Coordinates of C-alpha atoms and ligand atoms in Angstrom, one line a residue:
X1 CA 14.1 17.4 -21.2
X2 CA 16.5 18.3 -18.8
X3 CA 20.6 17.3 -19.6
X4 CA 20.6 15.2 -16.1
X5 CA 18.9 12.5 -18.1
X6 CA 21.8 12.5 -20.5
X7 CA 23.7 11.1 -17.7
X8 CA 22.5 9.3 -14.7
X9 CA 19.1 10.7 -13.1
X10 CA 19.0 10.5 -9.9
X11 CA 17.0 11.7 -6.9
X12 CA 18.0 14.9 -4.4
X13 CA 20.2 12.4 -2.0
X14 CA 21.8 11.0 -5.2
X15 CA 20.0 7.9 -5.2
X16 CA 18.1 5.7 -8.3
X17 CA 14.3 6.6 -8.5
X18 CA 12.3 4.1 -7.0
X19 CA 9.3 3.4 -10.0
X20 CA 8.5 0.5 -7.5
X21 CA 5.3 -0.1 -5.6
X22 CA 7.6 0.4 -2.2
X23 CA 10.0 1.2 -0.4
X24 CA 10.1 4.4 -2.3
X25 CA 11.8 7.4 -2.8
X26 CA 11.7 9.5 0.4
X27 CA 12.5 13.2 0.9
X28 CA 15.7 14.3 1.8
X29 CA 14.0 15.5 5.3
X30 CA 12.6 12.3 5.9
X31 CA 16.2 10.6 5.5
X32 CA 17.7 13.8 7.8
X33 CA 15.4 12.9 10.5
X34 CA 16.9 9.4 10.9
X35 CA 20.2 11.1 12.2
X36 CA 19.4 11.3 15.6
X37 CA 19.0 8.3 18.3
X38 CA 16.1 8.5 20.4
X39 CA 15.5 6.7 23.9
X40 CA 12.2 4.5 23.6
X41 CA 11.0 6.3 27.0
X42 CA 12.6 9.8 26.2
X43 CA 9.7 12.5 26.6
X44 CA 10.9 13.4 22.8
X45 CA 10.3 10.8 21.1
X46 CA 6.8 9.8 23.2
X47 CA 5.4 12.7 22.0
X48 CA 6.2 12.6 18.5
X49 CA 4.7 8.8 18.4
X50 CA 1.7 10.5 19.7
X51 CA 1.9 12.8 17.4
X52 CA 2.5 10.2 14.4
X53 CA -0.8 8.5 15.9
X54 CA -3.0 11.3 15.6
X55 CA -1.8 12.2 12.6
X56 CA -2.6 8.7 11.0
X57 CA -6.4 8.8 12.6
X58 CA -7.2 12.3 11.2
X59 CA -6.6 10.7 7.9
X60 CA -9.4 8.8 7.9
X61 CA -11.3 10.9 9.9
X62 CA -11.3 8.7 12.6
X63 CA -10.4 10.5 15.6
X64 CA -14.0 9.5 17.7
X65 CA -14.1 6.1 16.7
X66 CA -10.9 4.6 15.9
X67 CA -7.4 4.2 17.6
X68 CA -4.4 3.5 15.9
X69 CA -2.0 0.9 16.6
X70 CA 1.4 1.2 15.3
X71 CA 3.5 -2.3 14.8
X72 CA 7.0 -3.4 14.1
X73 CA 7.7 -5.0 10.5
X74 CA 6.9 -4.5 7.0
X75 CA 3.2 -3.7 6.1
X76 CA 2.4 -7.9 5.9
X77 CA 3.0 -8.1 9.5
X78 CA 0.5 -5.7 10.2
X79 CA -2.3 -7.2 7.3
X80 CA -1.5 -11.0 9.7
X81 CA -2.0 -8.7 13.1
X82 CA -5.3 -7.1 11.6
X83 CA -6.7 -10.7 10.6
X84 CA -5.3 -12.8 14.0
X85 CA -6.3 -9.8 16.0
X86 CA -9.8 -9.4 14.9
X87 CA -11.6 -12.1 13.7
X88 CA -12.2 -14.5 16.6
X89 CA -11.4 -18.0 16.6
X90 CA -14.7 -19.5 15.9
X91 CA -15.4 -16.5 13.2
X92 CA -15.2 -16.9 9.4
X93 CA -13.1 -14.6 7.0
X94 CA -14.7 -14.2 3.4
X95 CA -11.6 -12.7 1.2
X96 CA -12.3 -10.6 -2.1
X97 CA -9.2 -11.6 -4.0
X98 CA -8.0 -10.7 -7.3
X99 CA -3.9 -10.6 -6.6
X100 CA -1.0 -11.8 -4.5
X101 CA -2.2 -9.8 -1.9
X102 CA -5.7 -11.3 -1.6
X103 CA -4.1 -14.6 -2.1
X104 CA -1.7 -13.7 0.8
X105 CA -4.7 -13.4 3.3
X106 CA -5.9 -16.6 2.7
X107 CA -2.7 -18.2 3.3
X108 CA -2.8 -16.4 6.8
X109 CA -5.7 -17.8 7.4
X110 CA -4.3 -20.9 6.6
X111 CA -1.4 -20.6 8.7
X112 CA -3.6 -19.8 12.2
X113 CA -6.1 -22.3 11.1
X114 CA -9.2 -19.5 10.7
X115 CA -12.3 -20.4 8.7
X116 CA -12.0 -18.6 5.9
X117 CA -13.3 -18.3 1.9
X118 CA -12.3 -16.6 -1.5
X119 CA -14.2 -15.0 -3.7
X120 CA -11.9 -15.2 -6.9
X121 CA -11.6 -13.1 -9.8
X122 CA -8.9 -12.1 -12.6
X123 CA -6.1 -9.8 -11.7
X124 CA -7.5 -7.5 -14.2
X125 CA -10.7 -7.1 -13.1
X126 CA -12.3 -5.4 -9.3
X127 CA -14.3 -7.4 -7.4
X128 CA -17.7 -7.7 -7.0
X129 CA -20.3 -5.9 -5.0
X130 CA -23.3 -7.7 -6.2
X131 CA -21.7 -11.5 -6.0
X132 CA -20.5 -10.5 -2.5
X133 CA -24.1 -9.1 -1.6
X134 CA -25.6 -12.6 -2.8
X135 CA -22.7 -14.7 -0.7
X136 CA -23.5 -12.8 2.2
X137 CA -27.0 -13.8 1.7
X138 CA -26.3 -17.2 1.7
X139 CA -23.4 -17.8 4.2
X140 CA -24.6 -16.6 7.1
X141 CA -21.4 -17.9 8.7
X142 CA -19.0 -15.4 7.8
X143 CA -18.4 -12.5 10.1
X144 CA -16.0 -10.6 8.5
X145 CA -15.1 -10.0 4.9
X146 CA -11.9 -8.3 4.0
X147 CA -11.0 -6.6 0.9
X148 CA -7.9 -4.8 -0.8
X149 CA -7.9 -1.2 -2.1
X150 CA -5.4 -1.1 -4.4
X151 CA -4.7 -4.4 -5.7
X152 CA -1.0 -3.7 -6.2
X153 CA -0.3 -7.0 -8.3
X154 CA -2.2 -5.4 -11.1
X155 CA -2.8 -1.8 -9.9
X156 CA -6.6 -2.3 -10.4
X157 CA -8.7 -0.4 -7.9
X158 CA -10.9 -2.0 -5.8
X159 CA -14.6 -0.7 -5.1
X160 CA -14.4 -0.7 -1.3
X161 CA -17.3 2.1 -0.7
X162 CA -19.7 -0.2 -2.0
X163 CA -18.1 -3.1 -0.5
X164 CA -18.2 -1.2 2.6
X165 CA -22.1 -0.7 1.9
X166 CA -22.7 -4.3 1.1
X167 CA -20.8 -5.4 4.2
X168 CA -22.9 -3.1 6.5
X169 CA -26.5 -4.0 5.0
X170 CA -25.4 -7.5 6.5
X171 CA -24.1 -6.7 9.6
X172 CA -20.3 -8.0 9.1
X173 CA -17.7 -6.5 9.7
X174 CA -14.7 -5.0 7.2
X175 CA -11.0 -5.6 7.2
X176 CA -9.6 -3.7 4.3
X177 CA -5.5 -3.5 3.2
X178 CA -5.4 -0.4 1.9
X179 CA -1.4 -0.7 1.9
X180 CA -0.6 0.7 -1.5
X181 CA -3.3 3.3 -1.7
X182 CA -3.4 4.7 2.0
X183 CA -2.6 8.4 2.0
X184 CA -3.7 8.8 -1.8
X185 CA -7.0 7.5 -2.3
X186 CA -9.6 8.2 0.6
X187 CA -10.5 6.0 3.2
X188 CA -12.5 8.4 4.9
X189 CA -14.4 6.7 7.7
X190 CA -16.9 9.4 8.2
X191 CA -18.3 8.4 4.7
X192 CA -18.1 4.5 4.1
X193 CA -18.1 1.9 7.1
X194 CA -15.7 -0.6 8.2
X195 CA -14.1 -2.1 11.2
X196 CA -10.1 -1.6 10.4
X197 CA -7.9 -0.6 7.4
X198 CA -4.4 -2.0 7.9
X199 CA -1.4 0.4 5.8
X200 CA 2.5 0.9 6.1
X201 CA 5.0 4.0 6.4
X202 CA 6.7 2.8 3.3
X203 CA 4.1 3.6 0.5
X204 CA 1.9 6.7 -0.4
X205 CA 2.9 8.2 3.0
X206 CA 6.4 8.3 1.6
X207 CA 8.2 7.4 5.4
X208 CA 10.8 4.7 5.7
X209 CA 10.2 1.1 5.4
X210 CA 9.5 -0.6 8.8
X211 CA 6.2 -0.1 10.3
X212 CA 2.6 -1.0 9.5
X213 CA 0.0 0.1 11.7
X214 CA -3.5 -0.3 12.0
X215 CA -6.4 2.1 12.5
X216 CA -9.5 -0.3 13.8
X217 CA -12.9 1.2 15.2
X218 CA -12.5 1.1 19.2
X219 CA -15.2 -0.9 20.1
X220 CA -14.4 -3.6 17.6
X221 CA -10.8 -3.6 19.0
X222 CA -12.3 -3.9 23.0
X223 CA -13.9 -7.3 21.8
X224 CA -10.6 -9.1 20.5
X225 CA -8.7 -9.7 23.8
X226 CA -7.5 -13.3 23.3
X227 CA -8.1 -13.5 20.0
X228 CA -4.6 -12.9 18.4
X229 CA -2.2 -16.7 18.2
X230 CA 0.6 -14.7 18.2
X231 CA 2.1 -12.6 20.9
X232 CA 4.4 -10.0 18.7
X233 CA 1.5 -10.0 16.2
X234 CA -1.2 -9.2 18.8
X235 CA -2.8 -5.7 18.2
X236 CA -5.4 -5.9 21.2
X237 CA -2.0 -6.0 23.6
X238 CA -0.3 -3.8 21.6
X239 CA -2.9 -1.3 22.2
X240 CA -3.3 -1.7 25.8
X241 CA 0.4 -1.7 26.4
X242 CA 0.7 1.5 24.3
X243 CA -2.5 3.6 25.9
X244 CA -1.5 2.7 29.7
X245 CA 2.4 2.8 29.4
X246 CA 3.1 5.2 26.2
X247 CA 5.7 2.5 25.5
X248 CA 5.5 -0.1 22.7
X249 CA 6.0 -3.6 24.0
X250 CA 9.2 -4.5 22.3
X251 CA 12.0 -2.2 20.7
X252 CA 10.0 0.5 18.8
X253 CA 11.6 1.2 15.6
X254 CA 12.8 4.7 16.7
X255 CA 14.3 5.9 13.2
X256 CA 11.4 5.0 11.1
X257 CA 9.1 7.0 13.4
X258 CA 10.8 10.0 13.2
X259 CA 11.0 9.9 10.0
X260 CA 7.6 8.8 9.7
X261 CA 6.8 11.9 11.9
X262 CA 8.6 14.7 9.0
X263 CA 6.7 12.7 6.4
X264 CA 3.8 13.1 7.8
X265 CA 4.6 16.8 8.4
X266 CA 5.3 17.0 4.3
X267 CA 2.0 14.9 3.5
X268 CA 0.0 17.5 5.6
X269 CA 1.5 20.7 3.9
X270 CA 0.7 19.2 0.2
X271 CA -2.4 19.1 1.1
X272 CA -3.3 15.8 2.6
X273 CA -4.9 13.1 0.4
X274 CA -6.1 15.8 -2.2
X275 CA -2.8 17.0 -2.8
X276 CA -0.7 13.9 -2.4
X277 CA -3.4 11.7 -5.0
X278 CA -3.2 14.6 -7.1
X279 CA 0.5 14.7 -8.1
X280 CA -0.2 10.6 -8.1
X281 CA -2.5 10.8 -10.7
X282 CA -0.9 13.2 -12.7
X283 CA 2.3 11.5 -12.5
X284 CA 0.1 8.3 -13.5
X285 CA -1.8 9.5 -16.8
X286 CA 1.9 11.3 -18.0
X287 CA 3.7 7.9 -17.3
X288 CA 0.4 6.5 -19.2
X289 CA 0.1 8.7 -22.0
X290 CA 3.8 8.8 -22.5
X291 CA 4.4 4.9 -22.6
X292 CA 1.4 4.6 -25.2
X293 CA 3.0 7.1 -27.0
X294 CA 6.0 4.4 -27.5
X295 CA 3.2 1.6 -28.5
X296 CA 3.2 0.1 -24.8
X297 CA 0.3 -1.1 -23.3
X298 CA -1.5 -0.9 -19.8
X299 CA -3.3 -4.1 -18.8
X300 CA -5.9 -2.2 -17.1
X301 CA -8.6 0.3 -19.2
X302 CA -8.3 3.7 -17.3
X303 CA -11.0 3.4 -15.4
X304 CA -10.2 0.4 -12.8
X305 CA -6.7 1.9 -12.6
X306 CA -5.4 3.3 -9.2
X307 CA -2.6 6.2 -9.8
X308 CA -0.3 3.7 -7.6
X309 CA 1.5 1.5 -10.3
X310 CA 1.1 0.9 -13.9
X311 CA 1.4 -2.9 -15.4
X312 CA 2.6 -2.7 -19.1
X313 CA 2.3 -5.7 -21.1
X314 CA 5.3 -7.2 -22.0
X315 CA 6.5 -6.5 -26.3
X316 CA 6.7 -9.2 -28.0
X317 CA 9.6 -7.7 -30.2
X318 CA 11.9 -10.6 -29.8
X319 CA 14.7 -7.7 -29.0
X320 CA 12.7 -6.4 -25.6
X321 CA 13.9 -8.7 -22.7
X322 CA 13.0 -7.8 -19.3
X323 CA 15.9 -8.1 -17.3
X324 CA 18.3 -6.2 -19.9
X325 CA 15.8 -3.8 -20.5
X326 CA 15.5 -3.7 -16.1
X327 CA 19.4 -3.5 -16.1
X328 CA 20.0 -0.7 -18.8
X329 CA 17.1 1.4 -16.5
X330 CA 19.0 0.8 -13.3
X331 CA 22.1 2.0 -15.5
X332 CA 20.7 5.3 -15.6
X333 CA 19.5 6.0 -12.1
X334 CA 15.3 4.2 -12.6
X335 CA 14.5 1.2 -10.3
X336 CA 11.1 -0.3 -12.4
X337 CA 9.6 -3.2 -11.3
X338 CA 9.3 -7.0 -12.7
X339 CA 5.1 -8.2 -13.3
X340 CA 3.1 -10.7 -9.9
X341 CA 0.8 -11.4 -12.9
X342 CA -0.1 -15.1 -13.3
X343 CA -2.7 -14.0 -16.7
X344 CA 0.0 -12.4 -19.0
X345 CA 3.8 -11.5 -19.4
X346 CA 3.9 -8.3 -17.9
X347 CA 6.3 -5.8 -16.1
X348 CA 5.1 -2.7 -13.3
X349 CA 6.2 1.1 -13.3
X350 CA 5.3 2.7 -9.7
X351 CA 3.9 6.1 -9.9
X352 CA 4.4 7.1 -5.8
X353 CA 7.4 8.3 -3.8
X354 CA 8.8 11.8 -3.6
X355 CA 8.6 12.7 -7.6
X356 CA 7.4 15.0 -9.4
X357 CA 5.4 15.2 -13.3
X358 CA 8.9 16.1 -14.5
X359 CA 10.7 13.0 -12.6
X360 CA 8.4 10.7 -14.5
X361 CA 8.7 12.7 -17.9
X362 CA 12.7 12.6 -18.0
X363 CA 12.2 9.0 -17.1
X364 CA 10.2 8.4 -20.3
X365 CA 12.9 10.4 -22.3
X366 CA 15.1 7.7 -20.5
X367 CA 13.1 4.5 -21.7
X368 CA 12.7 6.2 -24.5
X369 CA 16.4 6.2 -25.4
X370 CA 17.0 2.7 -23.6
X371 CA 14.9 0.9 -26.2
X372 CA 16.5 2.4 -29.1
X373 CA 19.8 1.3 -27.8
X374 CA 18.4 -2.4 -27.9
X375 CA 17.0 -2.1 -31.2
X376 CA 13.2 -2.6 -29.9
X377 CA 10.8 -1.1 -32.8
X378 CA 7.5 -2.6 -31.5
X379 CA 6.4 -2.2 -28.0
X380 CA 3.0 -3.8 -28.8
X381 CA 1.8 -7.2 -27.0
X382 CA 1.1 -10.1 -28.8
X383 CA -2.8 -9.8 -30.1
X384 CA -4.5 -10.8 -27.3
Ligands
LIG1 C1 2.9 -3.6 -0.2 C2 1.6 -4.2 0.1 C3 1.5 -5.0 1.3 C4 2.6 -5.3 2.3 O1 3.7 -5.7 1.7 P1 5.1 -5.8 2.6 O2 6.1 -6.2 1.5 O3 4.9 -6.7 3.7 O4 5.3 -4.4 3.1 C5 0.2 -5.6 1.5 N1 -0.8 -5.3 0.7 C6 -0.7 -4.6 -0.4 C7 -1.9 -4.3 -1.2 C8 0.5 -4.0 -0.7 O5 0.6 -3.2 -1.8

């Protein structure tokens, strides 16, 4: 252990560590780049949103057949533009759901009155390929299916390659929010087919919070003029606007995307999604191992869990509670994060963001310490 855990751990800029599913903790080069002020139409800053652009299509191989489109707001506002922009008015939306964030699609739907239907299963479980094989059978109605890659409510990994099979066999088309796991898990469109994959600067791509963007296959994206109910939220304009002008249509976020533009730069050098879902998954199976060690345990068996974020049952040692336990963390420099889960009384420890093996091990020693100091003996659940 290192003596900075003795006192209060904190990141190169001084901050808390963000164990959160996002924002996260960024490098101090990322933060540096926000000290400048760009002009929307400066020649500067044009090129390095081009350069962000690129960047974001050869990460999913999609340089021949996708464009990205870059939009203002958190990552949502860019899952609702992906839905409104794509799937027509007089289409049908099947949604794989097994978290908030499925959930969360359906209520979009909701909102711009799109036909739409769940397929519904437990937080701790994937989804399924062979149900959605025989709904798609069936309902010949539905013309698009969308599916999440990380569900980050849980942390459970979603099969989207073989959704992405499924989906194809049928002749849909795929909408997947791979928000959480963009940048660490592959999405690589050379090897499984889908129409658009919606994802944020905030998360695995360790930027700053405030763009989502969307990479969607060009000739699925010529199709959807007039499709989009909203004006800010319309991708198919955004697009247009963006190729002919080099402008976006309304105030870009100008800091974001040159920091976006240095993390991407950092992304690249540790070796792209190889090297960025390695350190993940390492940092995962330490934070893992380490809270078993204490007599925690994961919701999820190792095998559906992404190397995103971990969900730890909750103890039932009357002496563990949550917010003092949360509070006593944040007291010695670690941000962790409360449980979304409706099944069982949980709380979340992120895994992504600009830290290391040895970030997440001096953060054990730390909860380590923090539950002797409230007298908590038994980190097990109740027996299930
Ligand atoms: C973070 C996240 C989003 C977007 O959330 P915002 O708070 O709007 O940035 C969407 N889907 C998933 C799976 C996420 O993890």
């Amino acid at each position: 252990m290192s003596d900075k855990t003795s006192a209060v751990a904190a990141s190169p800029s001084g901050d808390p560590w963000l164990l959160t599913p996002g924002p996260l903790t960024t490098s101090v080069a990322t933060k540096e780049a926000m000290l400048h002020d760009f002009g929307s139409r400066d020649k500067k800053f044009i090129e390095i949103n081009r350069r962000v652009r690129s960047s974001l299509l050869s990460i999913i191989n999609g340089q021949d057949d996708f464009v990205c489109v870059p939009l203002q707001g958190s990552g949502t506002f860019s899952v609702e533009a992906m839905l409104g922009t794509l799937v027509p008015q007089d289409g049908k939306l099947l949604i794989l759901v097994n978290g908030a964030y499925g959930h969360r699609m359906a209520k979009i739907c909701s909102y711009y009155g799109r036909a739409h239907d769940v397929m519904e299963y437990p937080e701790d479980q994937p989804v399924s390929i062979s149900d959605l094989d025989a709904r798609l059978n069936e309902d010949k109605a539905v013309t698009h299916v969308a599916v999440i890659h990380c569900e980050t409510t849980s942390g459970v990994l979603n099969p989207i390659a073989g959704v992405a099979e499924v989906v194809e066999k049928h002749g849909r088309s795929l909408l997947i929010d791979s928000m959480s796991a963009f940048g660490a898990l592959p999405v690589d469109a050379s090897k499984i087919r889908y129409d658009a994959v919606a994802a944020s600067s905030n998360k695995c791509l360790e930027g700053v919070p405030g763009m989502g963007f969307v990479l969607i296959r060009r000739t699925a994206l010529e199709k959807s003029k007039g499709n989009a109910p909203s004006l800010v939220l319309d991708l198919y304009d955004q697009w247009v606007q963006m190729e002919k002008t080099d402008q976006w249509r309304f105030t870009p976020p100008t800091h974001c995307i040159v920091a976006f533009e240095q993390a991407i730069r950092e992304y690249e050098a540790e070796g792209g999604v190889d090297g960025r879902g390695g350190r993940y998954a390492s940092n995962c199976k330490i934070l893992v191992d380490g809270m078993r060690a204490l007599g925690f345990e994961t919701l999820l068996p190792d095998h559906l869990q992404a190397p995103i974020i971990v969900t730890f049952h909750k103890p039932t040692d009357p002496k563990f509670d949550f917010q003092n336990f949360y509070d006593r963390l944040a007291e010695r420099g670690y941000l962790i994060y409360p449980g979304k889960l409706t099944v069982a009384d949980s709380f979340r420890v992120g895994c992504i963001g600009r830290m290391g093996n040895d970030d997440i091990r001096d953060a054990l020693v730390v909860i380590k310490e923090t539950l002797s100091e409230m007298g908590v003996e038994n980190c097990a659940p109740a027996a299930a």
